[in-house]
């Protein structure tokens, strides 16, 4: 079967012909219909997350996927053959990810989450949801911005950012978002009340203009520490400064007047269930910036592709 994988950490991901994996005890085999890329995939391929989990080679990449259960390992009671499933396919050990025609994942993933796809959701939509959507919801929960409060989102056009704008707006939060002039109107349609155009003025100056009394929280999805530090003073006392891209430095983390954190996704099954509810009720939807065949995944992972609009999520059509 076709799969995107590596033989060792640091190798450039490539299309390979590999055997179809069979499920072991507690695992399900999934015929993958669609998958989506995340920065997490490239970090795993590089070896940057080698200490976080257990990996076996050759390693098929791909965390976020959707497809149909085709076989069950011993002891699986959570799913049945024929179920449509989606989620973050992060098993322990990790070997058979979803950038492939067939994946194998634990029915209860050690580090991820797996659930049935609601009947009304197409597979490409389901595949675009898990990691970025769950991360956005988790970040908003941790920041505890009150209804009517103000939230700055730095990097509102990527996967996490596009979900965060929508989820925050759905909670009655006033969103100030950074974006380029080309996609500013698109970000407004997602729910942002104010847009700070990248390059038009310094972000700290823009915040003094748009939120002279300060903001309740800042969500950073970019990871540029100098930028994050420059706007930390705009957060009100006991407000939150949270980064999903390790953009909060040690000095800010030690600052007592703020709740500062480099957030790592937690409570994944619970967050996937909440995300599913929001999508099926129409409160949130994935922004799909590009749709590609499976063999183009290496280009998407290395950032070679230039989106024509908001980046959002890149979805791979597998079958």
CSV table of N, CA, C and O in Angstrom, one decimal, residues 187-230:
chain,number,residue,atom,x,y,z
A,187,UNK,N,-11.0,36.5,8.1
A,187,UNK,CA,-10.9,36.3,9.5
A,187,UNK,C,-12.1,37.0,10.3
A,187,UNK,O,-12.6,36.5,11.2
A,188,UNK,N,-12.5,38.2,9.7
A,188,UNK,CA,-13.7,38.8,10.3
A,188,UNK,C,-14.9,37.9,10.2
A,188,UNK,O,-15.7,37.8,11.1
A,189,UNK,N,-15.1,37.2,9.1
A,189,UNK,CA,-16.2,36.3,8.9
A,189,UNK,C,-16.2,35.2,9.9
A,189,UNK,O,-17.3,34.6,10.2
A,190,UNK,N,-15.0,34.8,10.3
A,190,UNK,CA,-14.9,33.7,11.3
A,190,UNK,C,-15.4,34.2,12.7
A,190,UNK,O,-15.7,33.4,13.6
A,191,UNK,N,-15.4,35.5,12.9
A,191,UNK,CA,-15.9,36.0,14.2
A,191,UNK,C,-15.0,37.1,14.9
A,191,UNK,O,-15.3,37.5,16.0
A,192,UNK,N,-13.9,37.4,14.2
A,192,UNK,CA,-13.0,38.4,14.8
A,192,UNK,C,-13.7,39.8,14.8
A,192,UNK,O,-14.2,40.2,13.7
A,193,UNK,N,-13.6,40.5,15.9
A,193,UNK,CA,-14.2,41.9,15.9
A,193,UNK,C,-13.3,42.9,15.4
A,193,UNK,O,-13.7,43.9,14.8
A,194,UNK,N,-12.0,42.7,15.6
A,194,UNK,CA,-10.9,43.7,15.1
A,194,UNK,C,-9.8,42.9,14.5
A,194,UNK,O,-9.4,41.8,15.0
A,195,UNK,N,-9.2,43.5,13.5
A,195,UNK,CA,-8.0,42.8,12.8
A,195,UNK,C,-6.8,43.8,12.9
A,195,UNK,O,-7.0,45.0,12.7
A,196,UNK,N,-5.7,43.3,13.4
A,196,UNK,CA,-4.4,44.0,13.3
A,196,UNK,C,-3.7,43.5,12.1
A,196,UNK,O,-3.3,42.3,12.0
A,197,UNK,N,-3.5,44.3,11.1
A,197,UNK,CA,-2.8,43.9,9.9
A,197,UNK,C,-1.3,43.7,10.1
A,197,UNK,O,-0.7,44.6,10.6
A,198,UNK,N,-0.8,42.6,9.7
A,198,UNK,CA,0.6,42.3,9.9
A,198,UNK,C,1.4,43.3,9.1
A,198,UNK,O,1.2,43.5,7.9
A,199,UNK,N,2.4,44.0,9.8
A,199,UNK,CA,3.3,44.9,9.2
A,199,UNK,C,2.7,46.3,9.1
A,199,UNK,O,3.5,47.2,8.7
A,200,UNK,N,1.5,46.5,9.4
A,200,UNK,CA,0.9,47.9,9.3
A,200,UNK,C,1.3,48.8,10.5
A,200,UNK,O,1.5,50.0,10.3
A,201,UNK,N,1.4,48.2,11.7
A,201,UNK,CA,1.8,48.9,12.9
A,201,UNK,C,2.3,47.9,13.9
A,201,UNK,O,1.9,46.8,13.9
A,202,UNK,N,3.2,48.3,14.8
A,202,UNK,CA,3.6,47.4,15.9
A,202,UNK,C,2.4,46.9,16.7
A,202,UNK,O,1.4,47.7,17.0
A,203,UNK,N,2.4,45.6,17.0
A,203,UNK,CA,1.3,45.0,17.7
A,203,UNK,C,1.0,45.6,19.0
A,203,UNK,O,-0.2,45.8,19.4
A,204,UNK,N,2.0,46.0,19.8
A,204,UNK,CA,1.8,46.6,21.1
A,204,UNK,C,1.1,47.9,21.0
A,204,UNK,O,0.2,48.3,21.8
A,205,UNK,N,1.4,48.7,19.9
A,205,UNK,CA,0.8,50.0,19.7
A,205,UNK,C,-0.7,49.8,19.2
A,205,UNK,O,-1.6,50.5,19.7
A,206,UNK,N,-0.9,48.8,18.4
A,206,UNK,CA,-2.3,48.5,18.0
A,206,UNK,C,-3.2,48.1,19.2
A,206,UNK,O,-4.3,48.5,19.3
A,207,UNK,N,-2.6,47.4,20.1
A,207,UNK,CA,-3.4,47.0,21.3
A,207,UNK,C,-3.7,48.2,22.2
A,207,UNK,O,-4.8,48.3,22.7
A,208,UNK,N,-2.8,49.1,22.3
A,208,UNK,CA,-3.1,50.3,23.1
A,208,UNK,C,-4.3,51.1,22.4
A,208,UNK,O,-5.1,51.8,23.1
A,209,UNK,N,-4.4,51.0,21.1
A,209,UNK,CA,-5.5,51.7,20.4
A,209,UNK,C,-6.8,50.9,20.5
A,209,UNK,O,-7.8,51.5,20.7
A,210,UNK,N,-6.7,49.6,20.3
A,210,UNK,CA,-7.9,48.8,20.3
A,210,UNK,C,-8.4,48.4,21.7
A,210,UNK,O,-9.6,48.1,21.8
A,211,UNK,N,-7.5,48.2,22.6
A,211,UNK,CA,-7.9,47.8,24.0
A,211,UNK,C,-7.1,48.6,25.0
A,211,UNK,O,-6.2,48.1,25.6
A,212,UNK,N,-7.4,49.9,25.1
A,212,UNK,CA,-6.6,50.8,26.0
A,212,UNK,C,-6.6,50.4,27.4
A,212,UNK,O,-5.7,50.7,28.2
A,213,UNK,N,-7.6,49.6,27.9
A,213,UNK,CA,-7.6,49.1,29.3
A,213,UNK,C,-7.0,47.7,29.4
A,213,UNK,O,-7.1,47.1,30.5
A,214,UNK,N,-6.5,47.2,28.3
A,214,UNK,CA,-5.8,45.9,28.3
A,214,UNK,C,-6.8,44.8,27.9
A,214,UNK,O,-8.0,45.0,27.6
A,215,UNK,N,-6.2,43.6,27.7
A,215,UNK,CA,-7.0,42.5,27.2
A,215,UNK,C,-7.0,41.4,28.3
A,215,UNK,O,-6.1,41.4,29.2
A,216,UNK,N,-8.0,40.6,28.3
A,216,UNK,CA,-8.1,39.5,29.3
A,216,UNK,C,-7.1,38.4,29.0
A,216,UNK,O,-6.7,37.7,30.0
A,217,UNK,N,-6.8,38.2,27.8
A,217,UNK,CA,-5.8,37.1,27.5
A,217,UNK,C,-5.2,37.3,26.1
A,217,UNK,O,-5.8,38.0,25.2
A,218,UNK,N,-4.1,36.6,25.9
A,218,UNK,CA,-3.5,36.6,24.6
A,218,UNK,C,-3.2,35.1,24.3
A,218,UNK,O,-2.6,34.4,25.1
A,219,UNK,N,-3.6,34.7,23.1
A,219,UNK,CA,-3.3,33.3,22.6
A,219,UNK,C,-2.3,33.5,21.4
A,219,UNK,O,-2.6,34.1,20.4
A,220,UNK,N,-1.1,32.9,21.6
A,220,UNK,CA,-0.1,32.9,20.6
A,220,UNK,C,0.0,31.5,19.9
A,220,UNK,O,0.1,30.5,20.6
A,221,UNK,N,-0.1,31.5,18.6
A,221,UNK,CA,0.0,30.3,17.8
A,221,UNK,C,1.2,30.3,16.9
A,221,UNK,O,1.4,29.3,16.1
A,222,UNK,N,2.0,31.3,17.0
A,222,UNK,CA,3.1,31.5,16.1
A,222,UNK,C,4.5,31.1,16.7
A,222,UNK,O,5.3,30.4,16.0
A,223,UNK,N,4.7,31.4,18.0
A,223,UNK,CA,5.9,31.0,18.6
A,223,UNK,C,7.1,32.0,18.5
A,223,UNK,O,8.2,31.6,18.8
A,224,UNK,N,6.8,33.2,18.2
A,224,UNK,CA,7.8,34.2,18.1
A,224,UNK,C,8.0,34.9,19.5
A,224,UNK,O,7.2,35.8,19.8
A,225,UNK,N,8.9,34.5,20.2
A,225,UNK,CA,9.0,34.9,21.6
A,225,UNK,C,9.2,36.4,21.8
A,225,UNK,O,8.7,37.0,22.8
A,226,UNK,N,9.9,37.0,20.9
A,226,UNK,CA,10.1,38.5,21.1
A,226,UNK,C,8.8,39.2,20.9
A,226,UNK,O,8.5,40.2,21.6
A,227,UNK,N,8.0,38.7,20.0
A,227,UNK,CA,6.7,39.4,19.8
A,227,UNK,C,5.8,39.1,21.0
A,227,UNK,O,5.1,40.0,21.5
A,228,UNK,N,5.7,37.9,21.5
A,228,UNK,CA,4.9,37.6,22.6
A,228,UNK,C,5.3,38.4,23.8
A,228,UNK,O,4.5,38.9,24.5
A,229,UNK,N,6.6,38.5,24.1
A,229,UNK,CA,7.1,39.3,25.2
A,229,UNK,C,6.7,40.8,25.0
A,229,UNK,O,6.4,41.5,26.0
A,230,UNK,N,6.7,41.3,23.8
A,230,UNK,CA,6.4,42.7,23.6
A,230,UNK,C,5.0,43.1,23.9
A,230,UNK,O,4.7,44.3,24.2
